[in-house]
């Protein structure tokens, strides 16, 4: 029921991806032209983008869960409205991104099924639990902050629908980031218990957030072709460093301590961080994070519990169509 | 819990405003429980949207109640520091979400009332309530449209959806009468043109509800015994659990601002 009318052009004709078309495609990319859904594109470009955009969409949808965990417990009506609106924005981003992925020829339904089957990933960060209200601040400040670092360059991505989606998503994310930081400001100016809550959230989220930028450049599988196709414009390590440099002064402003005693500023002004525990990252990707099972179970439950509603909507639409046909025939 | 409940001077206008504020907050809270768990992403968006409308209404009404009361209460004290017996919402709105059919029937019964109510309240002689009514009416008109369309889809969809929708109607029907109930504290306000007589809304409400229920191939129950008590703080067991979750942070951390 989710499939849009699509003008797909890959698959069967991939054997005629001749050298001339590939060269022409690359020339367009090099000239910073946007690739649009009905343009010819190499099958691998389509596949890479479908993977990336759908993973991004899944992340928005699964990302509703850790924050949704605090909507009913938000500590003031203003915070409650802001959080509900924020999580709703994420759902909107998910919808928008699935639509962008559909322009590449795979339906939202198929993409969602892959995620529910555990065959398509979402961001590792959402496999960590939100234990206190400060986690809602930390997610906005750090997770959305990291997401913005990743996504601003995607506004210039070579694939038009993705780039345009990112422009809108980034505007909302930057609002979310400021909201999260404001929660942290309130907590860090608050009671001793609130300050401790804020520090604990930073302690728990810092390293997983650094992992959000993906494996170190020397180990990244997808970077080379993605860079050539201008899907990716900065390396994982470059973006991670940018994020750390932007975040350290913010933590200082809050009076919080980044949980990396070895961190130091070098002569160029960059903050050098200690080694990241990539084993933890790999374990989370392998399904062994603290919440992987809970997150997938929650999405599957919503999907399964909602099946009869979606069936009812389809059945009603079918009945209505038949009645209209019958009326027209009279 | 560490933080005690507030005292409220429930003069007729304060009480009247708090009752409507509590309606909006409690239903908004219930809708917000769906966020991330709806049957489809479009409904996640729609339920959150309606929840946000209701939260907005609640905040305006609490702010006005605080102003009229003239003590140092505010929207958050009203929401977070009153216990079950001090809450004044309709019993219908605190009923648990249940399945999607139950949520939609609850929404439909209330929205069909709220839309008529706010439209009538636009004529209130109280300019603040009239202004809140003008904004809320636009929102509730959408809530009626959205929930009516689902009533028809669920009722006239599959056997399973029909059964679930009918069962929700049967279970929630007894909570609809309270919307039209009137007590002495409100009579004076009606006389002054501040409030409207809800009993006058019953006939148009029933017309809307019957029309949609018929189109949905569903039926209204014959049993017209109606539950009451929410307006006086005699609630179902469900509200206490809702409040213990809603109020947990401000009740646990005295003196904290968030």
Coordinates of C-alpha atoms in Angstrom, one line a residue:
Chain A
X1 CA 0.0 0.0 0.0
X2 CA 3.0 2.3 0.3
X3 CA 4.3 2.0 -3.2
X4 CA 4.3 5.2 -5.2
X5 CA 4.0 5.0 -9.0
X6 CA 7.6 4.6 -9.9
X7 CA 9.5 4.9 -13.2
X8 CA 12.2 2.4 -12.5
X9 CA 15.0 2.0 -14.9
X10 CA 17.5 -0.4 -13.3
X11 CA 17.7 -4.1 -12.9
X12 CA 17.0 -5.7 -16.2
X13 CA 18.9 -3.2 -18.3
X14 CA 22.0 -3.1 -16.1
X15 CA 23.9 -5.1 -18.7
X16 CA 23.8 -2.1 -21.0
X17 CA 25.6 0.1 -18.6
X18 CA 28.2 0.9 -21.1
X19 CA 31.4 2.8 -20.6
X20 CA 30.1 5.9 -22.3
X21 CA 27.0 6.2 -20.0
X22 CA 29.1 5.7 -17.0
X23 CA 31.6 8.3 -18.1
X24 CA 28.8 10.7 -18.8
X25 CA 27.3 10.0 -15.4
X26 CA 30.6 10.7 -13.7
X27 CA 31.1 13.8 -15.7
X28 CA 27.8 15.2 -14.5
X29 CA 28.7 14.4 -10.9
X30 CA 32.1 16.1 -11.4
X31 CA 30.3 19.1 -12.7
X32 CA 28.2 19.2 -9.5
X33 CA 25.0 18.4 -11.4
X34 CA 22.1 16.8 -9.5
X35 CA 21.1 13.3 -10.4
X36 CA 17.3 13.0 -10.5
X37 CA 15.1 9.8 -10.3
X38 CA 14.5 9.3 -14.0
X39 CA 18.1 9.9 -15.0
X40 CA 20.3 7.0 -15.9
X41 CA 22.5 5.9 -13.0
X42 CA 24.9 3.0 -12.4
X43 CA 23.2 0.1 -10.5
X44 CA 25.8 0.4 -7.8
X45 CA 25.0 4.1 -7.3
X46 CA 21.3 3.2 -6.9
X47 CA 22.1 0.4 -4.5
X48 CA 24.4 2.5 -2.4
X49 CA 21.9 5.3 -2.1
X50 CA 19.0 3.0 -1.4
X51 CA 21.0 1.4 1.4
X52 CA 22.1 4.7 2.9
X53 CA 18.7 6.6 2.6
X54 CA 16.7 3.6 3.9
X55 CA 19.1 3.2 6.9
X56 CA 18.7 6.8 7.5
X57 CA 14.9 6.5 7.4
X58 CA 15.0 3.5 9.8
X59 CA 17.2 5.5 12.2
X60 CA 14.6 8.2 12.3
X61 CA 11.8 5.7 13.0
X62 CA 13.7 3.6 15.6
X63 CA 15.1 6.9 17.0
X64 CA 11.6 7.8 18.1
X65 CA 11.7 5.0 20.7
X66 CA 14.4 6.1 23.1
X67 CA 13.1 9.7 23.3
X68 CA 9.4 8.5 23.2
X69 CA 10.3 6.7 26.4
X70 CA 10.2 10.1 28.2
X71 CA 7.2 11.8 26.5
X72 CA 4.8 10.7 29.2
X73 CA 7.3 11.7 31.9
X74 CA 8.5 15.1 30.6
X75 CA 8.8 17.3 33.7
X76 CA 6.8 20.3 32.5
X77 CA 4.1 20.9 30.0
X78 CA 6.4 23.0 27.8
X79 CA 9.0 20.2 27.8
X80 CA 6.3 17.6 27.1
X81 CA 5.0 19.6 24.1
X82 CA 8.5 20.2 22.8
X83 CA 9.5 16.5 23.1
X84 CA 6.3 15.2 21.5
X85 CA 6.8 17.7 18.6
X86 CA 10.4 16.6 18.3
X87 CA 9.6 12.9 18.1
X88 CA 6.9 13.7 15.6
X89 CA 9.4 15.6 13.5
X90 CA 11.5 12.4 13.5
X91 CA 8.6 10.5 12.2
X92 CA 8.2 13.1 9.5
X93 CA 11.9 12.8 8.6
X94 CA 11.4 9.0 8.3
X95 CA 8.4 9.4 6.0
X96 CA 10.3 12.0 3.9
X97 CA 13.3 9.7 3.6
X98 CA 11.4 6.6 2.7
X99 CA 9.8 8.7 0.0
X100 CA 13.3 9.7 -1.2
X101 CA 14.3 6.1 -1.2
X102 CA 11.2 5.0 -3.1
X103 CA 12.3 7.3 -6.0
X104 CA 15.1 4.8 -6.5
X105 CA 12.7 2.0 -7.0
X106 CA 12.1 0.1 -3.7
X107 CA 8.9 0.6 -1.8
X108 CA 8.7 1.7 1.8
X109 CA 7.0 -1.5 2.7
X110 CA 9.9 -3.6 1.4
X111 CA 12.4 -1.3 3.1
X112 CA 10.5 -1.5 6.4
X113 CA 10.3 -5.3 6.1
X114 CA 14.1 -5.5 5.7
X115 CA 14.6 -3.5 8.9
X116 CA 12.0 -5.5 10.8
X117 CA 13.7 -8.7 9.7
X118 CA 17.0 -7.4 11.0
X119 CA 18.5 -7.3 7.5
X120 CA 18.8 -3.5 7.2
X121 CA 20.5 -1.4 9.8
X122 CA 19.7 1.8 11.7
X123 CA 22.0 4.0 13.6
X124 CA 23.8 2.1 16.4
X125 CA 23.2 5.0 18.8
X126 CA 19.5 4.1 19.3
X127 CA 20.5 0.8 20.9
X128 CA 21.4 2.7 24.1
X129 CA 18.8 3.3 26.8
X130 CA 17.4 6.6 28.0
X131 CA 17.6 6.3 31.8
X132 CA 16.9 9.8 33.0
X133 CA 15.4 13.0 31.8
X134 CA 19.0 14.3 31.2
X135 CA 19.3 11.7 28.5
X136 CA 16.7 13.6 26.5
X137 CA 18.9 16.7 26.8
X138 CA 22.0 14.7 25.9
X139 CA 20.4 13.1 22.9
X140 CA 19.4 16.5 21.5
X141 CA 22.7 18.1 22.3
X142 CA 25.0 15.3 21.2
X143 CA 23.1 12.8 19.0
X144 CA 21.4 15.5 17.0
X145 CA 24.6 17.6 17.0
X146 CA 26.4 14.6 15.5
X147 CA 23.6 14.0 13.1
X148 CA 23.8 17.6 11.9
X149 CA 27.6 17.2 11.3
X150 CA 26.9 14.2 9.2
X151 CA 23.9 15.6 7.4
X152 CA 24.9 19.2 6.5
X153 CA 27.2 17.9 3.8
X154 CA 24.4 15.6 2.5
X155 CA 22.4 18.8 1.6
X156 CA 24.9 18.9 -1.4
X157 CA 24.7 15.2 -2.1
X158 CA 24.6 14.3 -5.8
X159 CA 21.2 12.7 -5.6
X160 CA 18.6 15.4 -5.8
X161 CA 15.7 13.9 -3.7
X162 CA 18.1 13.0 -0.9
X163 CA 19.8 16.4 -0.9
X164 CA 16.5 18.2 -0.9
X165 CA 15.2 16.0 2.0
X166 CA 18.3 16.8 3.9
X167 CA 17.9 20.6 3.7
X168 CA 14.6 20.3 5.5
X169 CA 15.7 17.7 7.9
X170 CA 18.8 19.7 8.9
X171 CA 16.7 22.8 9.7
X172 CA 14.6 20.8 12.1
X173 CA 17.6 18.9 13.6
X174 CA 19.4 22.2 14.4
X175 CA 16.3 23.3 16.3
X176 CA 16.3 19.9 18.2
X177 CA 19.9 20.4 19.0
X178 CA 19.3 23.8 20.5
X179 CA 16.4 22.4 22.5
X180 CA 18.6 19.5 23.8
X181 CA 21.3 21.9 24.8
X182 CA 18.8 24.1 26.6
X183 CA 17.7 21.1 28.6
X184 CA 21.3 20.5 29.6
X185 CA 21.8 24.2 30.5
X186 CA 18.8 24.0 32.8
X187 CA 20.1 20.8 34.5
X188 CA 23.6 22.1 34.8
X189 CA 22.3 25.3 36.5
X190 CA 19.9 23.2 38.7
X191 CA 20.1 21.2 41.9
X192 CA 23.0 18.9 42.8
X193 CA 20.8 16.0 41.7
X194 CA 20.1 17.6 38.4
X195 CA 23.8 18.4 37.8
X196 CA 24.7 14.7 38.6
X197 CA 22.0 13.6 36.2
X198 CA 23.5 15.8 33.4
X199 CA 27.0 14.5 34.0
X200 CA 25.9 10.9 34.0
X201 CA 24.1 11.4 30.7
X202 CA 27.3 12.9 29.1
X203 CA 29.3 10.0 30.6
X204 CA 27.1 7.4 29.0
X205 CA 26.4 9.0 25.6
X206 CA 29.8 10.5 24.8
X207 CA 31.6 7.5 23.4
X208 CA 28.6 6.0 21.6
X209 CA 28.0 9.4 19.9
X210 CA 31.6 9.4 18.6
X211 CA 30.9 6.0 17.2
X212 CA 28.0 7.4 15.2
X213 CA 30.4 8.8 12.6
X214 CA 31.3 5.2 11.7
X215 CA 34.5 3.3 11.6
X216 CA 37.8 5.0 11.3
X217 CA 38.8 6.0 7.8
X218 CA 41.3 3.2 7.4
X219 CA 38.6 0.7 8.0
X220 CA 35.6 2.2 6.2
X221 CA 34.2 0.0 3.4
X222 CA 32.0 2.5 1.5
X223 CA 33.9 5.7 1.5
X224 CA 35.9 5.6 -1.7
X225 CA 33.0 5.1 -4.2
X226 CA 30.7 7.3 -2.1
X227 CA 33.2 10.1 -2.3
X228 CA 33.7 9.7 -6.0
X229 CA 29.9 9.9 -6.4
X230 CA 29.7 12.9 -4.1
X231 CA 27.3 11.1 -1.8
X232 CA 29.9 11.6 0.9
X233 CA 32.0 14.8 1.0
X234 CA 33.9 14.4 4.3
X235 CA 35.5 11.3 5.8
X236 CA 34.2 9.7 9.0
X237 CA 37.3 10.9 10.9
X238 CA 37.0 14.4 9.6
X239 CA 33.4 14.8 10.7
X240 CA 34.2 13.2 14.1
X241 CA 36.9 15.7 14.7
X242 CA 34.7 18.6 13.7
X243 CA 32.1 17.4 16.1
X244 CA 34.6 17.0 19.0
X245 CA 36.0 20.5 18.4
X246 CA 32.5 22.0 18.4
X247 CA 31.4 20.1 21.4
X248 CA 34.2 20.5 23.9
X249 CA 33.6 24.2 24.5
X250 CA 29.9 23.5 24.9
X251 CA 30.7 21.0 27.6
X252 CA 33.0 23.5 29.3
X253 CA 30.2 26.1 29.1
X254 CA 27.9 23.6 30.9
X255 CA 30.5 22.9 33.5
X256 CA 30.4 19.2 32.6
X257 CA 33.4 16.9 32.1
X258 CA 33.9 14.9 29.0
X259 CA 34.6 11.3 30.1
X260 CA 38.0 11.2 28.4
X261 CA 40.8 12.1 30.8
X262 CA 43.4 11.8 28.1
X263 CA 41.8 14.4 25.8
X264 CA 44.1 17.3 24.9
X265 CA 44.1 20.3 22.6
X266 CA 46.9 20.2 20.0
X267 CA 48.8 23.1 18.4
X268 CA 46.2 23.4 15.7
X269 CA 43.4 23.9 18.2
X270 CA 41.9 20.5 17.6
X271 CA 40.9 18.3 20.5
X272 CA 42.6 15.0 20.4
X273 CA 40.5 12.3 21.9
X274 CA 41.5 8.9 23.2
X275 CA 41.1 5.6 21.3
X276 CA 37.5 4.6 20.7
X277 CA 36.5 1.1 21.7
X278 CA 35.5 -0.2 18.3
X279 CA 34.8 -3.6 19.8
X280 CA 31.8 -2.1 21.5
X281 CA 30.6 -0.5 18.2
X282 CA 31.0 -3.9 16.4
X283 CA 29.0 -5.6 19.2
X284 CA 26.2 -3.1 18.9
X285 CA 26.1 -3.5 15.2
X286 CA 26.1 -7.3 15.6
X287 CA 22.9 -7.0 17.7
X288 CA 24.5 -7.0 21.1
X289 CA 23.9 -3.5 22.3
X290 CA 21.9 -2.9 25.4
X291 CA 18.6 -2.2 23.6
X292 CA 18.8 -3.9 20.1
X293 CA 16.3 -6.5 21.0
X294 CA 13.9 -4.1 22.7
X295 CA 14.0 -1.7 19.8
X296 CA 13.3 -4.3 17.1
X297 CA 10.7 -5.9 19.3
X298 CA 8.9 -2.5 19.8
X299 CA 8.9 -1.8 16.0
X300 CA 7.7 -5.3 15.2
X301 CA 5.0 -5.1 17.8
X302 CA 3.7 -1.8 16.4
X303 CA 3.8 -3.3 12.9
X304 CA 2.1 -6.5 13.9
X305 CA -0.5 -4.8 16.2
X306 CA -1.3 -2.4 13.4
X307 CA -1.7 -5.0 10.7
X308 CA -5.5 -5.3 11.2
X309 CA -5.8 -1.5 10.9
X310 CA -3.9 -1.3 7.7
X311 CA -6.0 -4.3 6.4
X312 CA -9.2 -2.5 7.3
X313 CA -8.1 0.6 5.5
X314 CA -7.3 -1.4 2.4
X315 CA -10.5 -3.4 2.6
X316 CA -12.6 -0.2 2.9
X317 CA -10.8 1.4 0.0
X318 CA -11.5 -1.7 -2.1
X319 CA -15.2 -1.7 -1.1
X320 CA -15.6 1.9 -1.9
X321 CA -14.0 1.4 -5.3
X322 CA -16.4 -1.4 -6.1
X323 CA -19.4 0.6 -5.0
X324 CA -18.3 3.5 -7.2
X325 CA -17.9 1.1 -10.2
X326 CA -21.3 -0.4 -9.4
X327 CA -22.9 3.1 -9.3
X328 CA -21.2 4.1 -12.5
X329 CA -22.5 0.9 -14.2
X330 CA -26.1 1.7 -13.2
Chain B
X1 CA 6.4 11.1 46.9
X2 CA 8.4 13.9 48.1
X3 CA 6.5 16.9 46.8
X4 CA 3.1 17.7 48.2
X5 CA 0.0 18.6 46.2
X6 CA -1.1 22.2 45.9
X7 CA -4.3 23.7 47.2
X8 CA -6.7 25.2 44.7
X9 CA -9.4 27.8 45.3
X10 CA -12.0 26.3 43.1
X11 CA -14.3 29.3 42.5
X12 CA -16.8 28.5 39.8
X13 CA -14.7 30.0 37.0
X14 CA -11.5 28.4 38.1
X15 CA -13.2 25.1 38.4
X16 CA -14.9 25.5 35.1
X17 CA -11.6 26.3 33.4
X18 CA -9.7 23.5 35.2
X19 CA -12.2 21.0 34.1
X20 CA -11.6 21.8 30.4
X21 CA -7.9 22.1 30.9
X22 CA -7.8 18.6 32.5
X23 CA -9.9 17.2 29.6
X24 CA -7.3 18.5 27.2
X25 CA -4.3 17.4 29.2
X26 CA -5.5 13.9 29.9
X27 CA -6.6 13.1 26.4
X28 CA -3.4 14.7 25.0
X29 CA -1.4 12.6 27.3
X30 CA -3.2 9.4 26.2
X31 CA -2.6 10.3 22.6
X32 CA 1.1 11.0 23.3
X33 CA 1.4 7.4 24.6
X34 CA 0.9 6.2 21.0
X35 CA 4.0 8.1 19.7
X36 CA 6.3 5.6 18.0
X37 CA 3.8 2.7 18.3
X38 CA 1.0 3.6 15.9
X39 CA -0.3 1.2 13.1
X40 CA 1.4 3.3 10.4
X41 CA 3.7 6.3 10.3
X42 CA 1.0 8.6 9.0
X43 CA -1.0 7.8 12.2
X44 CA 2.1 8.4 14.4
X45 CA 2.1 11.9 12.9
X46 CA -1.7 12.4 13.2
X47 CA -2.0 11.2 16.8
X48 CA 1.0 13.3 17.9
X49 CA -0.5 16.3 16.1
X50 CA -3.8 16.0 17.9
X51 CA -2.0 15.3 21.2
X52 CA -0.1 18.6 20.6
X53 CA -3.3 20.5 19.9
X54 CA -4.7 19.3 23.1
X55 CA -1.6 20.0 25.1
X56 CA -1.7 23.5 23.7
X57 CA -5.3 23.9 24.8
X58 CA -4.5 22.6 28.2
X59 CA -1.7 25.1 28.7
X60 CA -3.8 28.1 27.7
X61 CA -6.6 27.0 30.0
X62 CA -4.3 26.3 32.9
X63 CA -2.7 29.7 32.5
X64 CA -6.1 31.3 32.5
X65 CA -7.2 29.3 35.6
X66 CA -4.0 30.5 37.3
X67 CA -4.7 34.1 36.4
X68 CA -8.3 33.9 37.6
X69 CA -7.4 32.1 40.8
X70 CA -4.7 34.7 41.6
X71 CA -2.5 32.6 43.8
X72 CA 0.9 31.4 42.9
X73 CA -0.3 28.4 40.9
X74 CA 0.7 28.0 37.3
X75 CA 0.2 25.5 34.4
X76 CA 2.8 23.1 35.8
X77 CA 1.6 23.2 39.3
X78 CA -1.9 22.4 38.1
X79 CA -0.7 19.5 35.9
X80 CA 2.0 18.0 38.1
X81 CA 1.0 18.8 41.7
X82 CA -2.7 17.8 42.0
X83 CA -3.7 14.3 42.9
X84 CA -6.4 12.1 41.4
X85 CA -9.1 13.6 43.6
X86 CA -8.2 17.1 42.4
X87 CA -8.4 16.2 38.7
X88 CA -11.6 17.3 37.0
X89 CA -11.5 15.6 33.6
X90 CA -14.2 13.5 32.0
X91 CA -14.0 9.8 32.7
X92 CA -14.1 9.1 29.0
X93 CA -10.7 10.8 28.4
X94 CA -8.7 8.9 31.0
X95 CA -9.8 5.5 29.6
X96 CA -6.7 3.6 28.4
X97 CA -5.8 3.6 24.7
X98 CA -6.5 -0.1 24.2
X99 CA -6.3 -1.0 20.6
X100 CA -6.5 1.6 17.8
X101 CA -10.3 1.1 17.5
X102 CA -10.7 2.1 21.2
X103 CA -8.5 5.1 20.8
X104 CA -10.4 6.2 17.7
X105 CA -13.9 5.7 19.3
X106 CA -12.8 7.7 22.4
X107 CA -11.4 10.4 20.1
X108 CA -14.5 10.5 17.9
X109 CA -17.0 10.6 20.8
X110 CA -15.1 13.5 22.4
X111 CA -14.1 15.4 19.3
X112 CA -17.7 15.4 18.1
X113 CA -18.6 17.0 21.4
X114 CA -15.6 19.3 21.6
X115 CA -16.2 20.8 18.2
X116 CA -19.7 21.8 19.1
X117 CA -18.7 22.9 22.5
X118 CA -15.9 25.2 21.3
X119 CA -18.0 26.6 18.5
X120 CA -20.6 27.6 21.0
X121 CA -18.0 29.0 23.4
X122 CA -16.8 31.4 20.8
X123 CA -19.8 33.5 21.9
X124 CA -18.7 33.4 25.6
X125 CA -18.8 36.8 27.3
X126 CA -15.4 36.0 28.7
X127 CA -12.9 37.2 26.1
X128 CA -10.1 34.8 27.1
X129 CA -12.3 31.7 26.9
X130 CA -13.8 33.0 23.6
X131 CA -10.3 33.3 22.2
X132 CA -9.3 29.9 23.3
X133 CA -12.5 28.5 21.9
X134 CA -11.8 30.1 18.5
X135 CA -8.5 28.4 18.3
X136 CA -9.7 25.1 19.7
X137 CA -12.6 24.9 17.4
X138 CA -10.4 24.8 14.4
X139 CA -8.4 22.0 15.9
X140 CA -11.3 20.0 17.0
X141 CA -12.9 20.2 13.6
X142 CA -9.9 18.4 12.2
X143 CA -10.1 15.8 15.1
X144 CA -13.7 15.1 14.2
X145 CA -12.9 14.6 10.5
X146 CA -9.9 12.4 11.2
X147 CA -11.7 10.2 13.7
X148 CA -14.9 10.0 11.6
X149 CA -12.9 8.7 8.7
X150 CA -11.3 6.0 10.8
X151 CA -14.7 5.1 12.3
X152 CA -16.0 4.4 8.8
X153 CA -12.9 2.5 7.8
X154 CA -12.8 0.4 10.9
X155 CA -16.6 -0.3 10.9
X156 CA -16.8 -1.0 7.2
X157 CA -13.4 -2.5 6.8
X158 CA -12.8 -6.1 7.7
X159 CA -14.7 -8.4 10.1
X160 CA -12.0 -8.0 12.7
X161 CA -11.9 -4.2 12.5
X162 CA -15.8 -4.1 12.7
X163 CA -15.7 -6.3 15.8
X164 CA -13.1 -4.2 17.5
X165 CA -14.8 -0.9 16.7
X166 CA -18.2 -2.2 17.9
X167 CA -16.6 -3.5 21.1
X168 CA -15.0 -0.1 21.7
X169 CA -18.3 1.7 21.2
X170 CA -20.1 -0.7 23.6
X171 CA -17.4 -0.2 26.3
X172 CA -17.1 3.5 26.0
X173 CA -20.7 4.5 25.5
X174 CA -21.5 4.8 29.2
X175 CA -18.8 7.6 29.5
X176 CA -20.5 9.9 27.0
X177 CA -23.3 11.2 29.1
X178 CA -20.9 13.1 31.4
X179 CA -20.1 15.5 28.6
X180 CA -23.6 16.9 28.8
X181 CA -23.9 17.0 32.5
X182 CA -24.3 20.3 34.4
X183 CA -23.8 21.1 38.1
X184 CA -24.6 24.1 40.2
X185 CA -21.2 25.7 39.9
X186 CA -21.7 26.0 36.2
X187 CA -25.3 27.3 36.2
X188 CA -24.2 30.7 37.4
X189 CA -21.6 30.9 34.7
X190 CA -24.2 30.0 32.1
X191 CA -26.5 32.8 33.4
X192 CA -23.6 35.3 33.1
X193 CA -23.0 34.2 29.5
X194 CA -19.5 32.9 30.3
X195 CA -20.3 29.3 29.9
X196 CA -22.8 27.5 27.6
X197 CA -25.4 24.9 28.5
X198 CA -23.9 21.5 27.3
X199 CA -27.3 19.8 27.4
X200 CA -28.2 21.8 24.3
X201 CA -25.3 20.2 22.4
X202 CA -26.6 16.7 23.0
X203 CA -29.0 16.6 20.0
X204 CA -26.6 17.8 17.4
X205 CA -23.9 15.6 18.9
X206 CA -26.1 12.5 18.7
X207 CA -27.0 13.4 15.1
X208 CA -23.3 13.5 14.1
X209 CA -22.4 10.4 16.0
X210 CA -25.4 8.4 14.7
X211 CA -24.7 9.5 11.2
X212 CA -21.1 8.3 11.3
X213 CA -21.9 5.2 13.2
X214 CA -24.5 4.2 10.7
X215 CA -22.2 4.9 7.7
X216 CA -19.7 2.7 9.5
X217 CA -22.3 -0.1 9.7
X218 CA -21.9 0.0 13.5
X219 CA -24.6 0.4 16.1
X220 CA -25.0 2.5 19.3
X221 CA -25.9 0.5 22.4
X222 CA -29.4 0.4 23.8
X223 CA -28.1 0.7 27.4
X224 CA -28.3 4.4 28.3
X225 CA -27.0 4.2 31.8
X226 CA -24.2 6.8 32.1
X227 CA -21.2 6.9 34.4
X228 CA -20.3 10.2 36.2
X229 CA -17.8 11.5 38.7
X230 CA -14.8 12.8 36.8
X231 CA -15.9 16.4 37.2
X232 CA -15.9 16.0 41.0
X233 CA -12.7 14.0 41.2
X234 CA -14.3 10.5 41.4
X235 CA -12.3 8.8 38.7
X236 CA -11.7 5.3 37.3
X237 CA -8.6 3.4 38.6
X238 CA -6.8 4.3 35.4
X239 CA -6.2 8.0 36.2
X240 CA -3.9 7.3 39.2
X241 CA -1.5 5.3 37.0
X242 CA -1.5 8.0 34.4
X243 CA -0.7 10.7 36.9
X244 CA 2.0 8.7 38.7
X245 CA 3.8 8.6 35.4
X246 CA 3.0 12.1 34.3
X247 CA 4.0 13.6 37.6
X248 CA 7.0 11.4 38.5
X249 CA 9.8 14.0 38.0
X250 CA 8.3 17.1 39.7
X251 CA 7.0 14.9 42.6
X252 CA 10.5 13.3 43.1
X253 CA 12.7 16.3 42.9
X254 CA 11.6 19.2 45.2
X255 CA 12.7 22.6 44.2
X256 CA 13.9 21.6 40.7
X257 CA 13.1 23.6 37.6
X258 CA 13.4 21.8 34.3

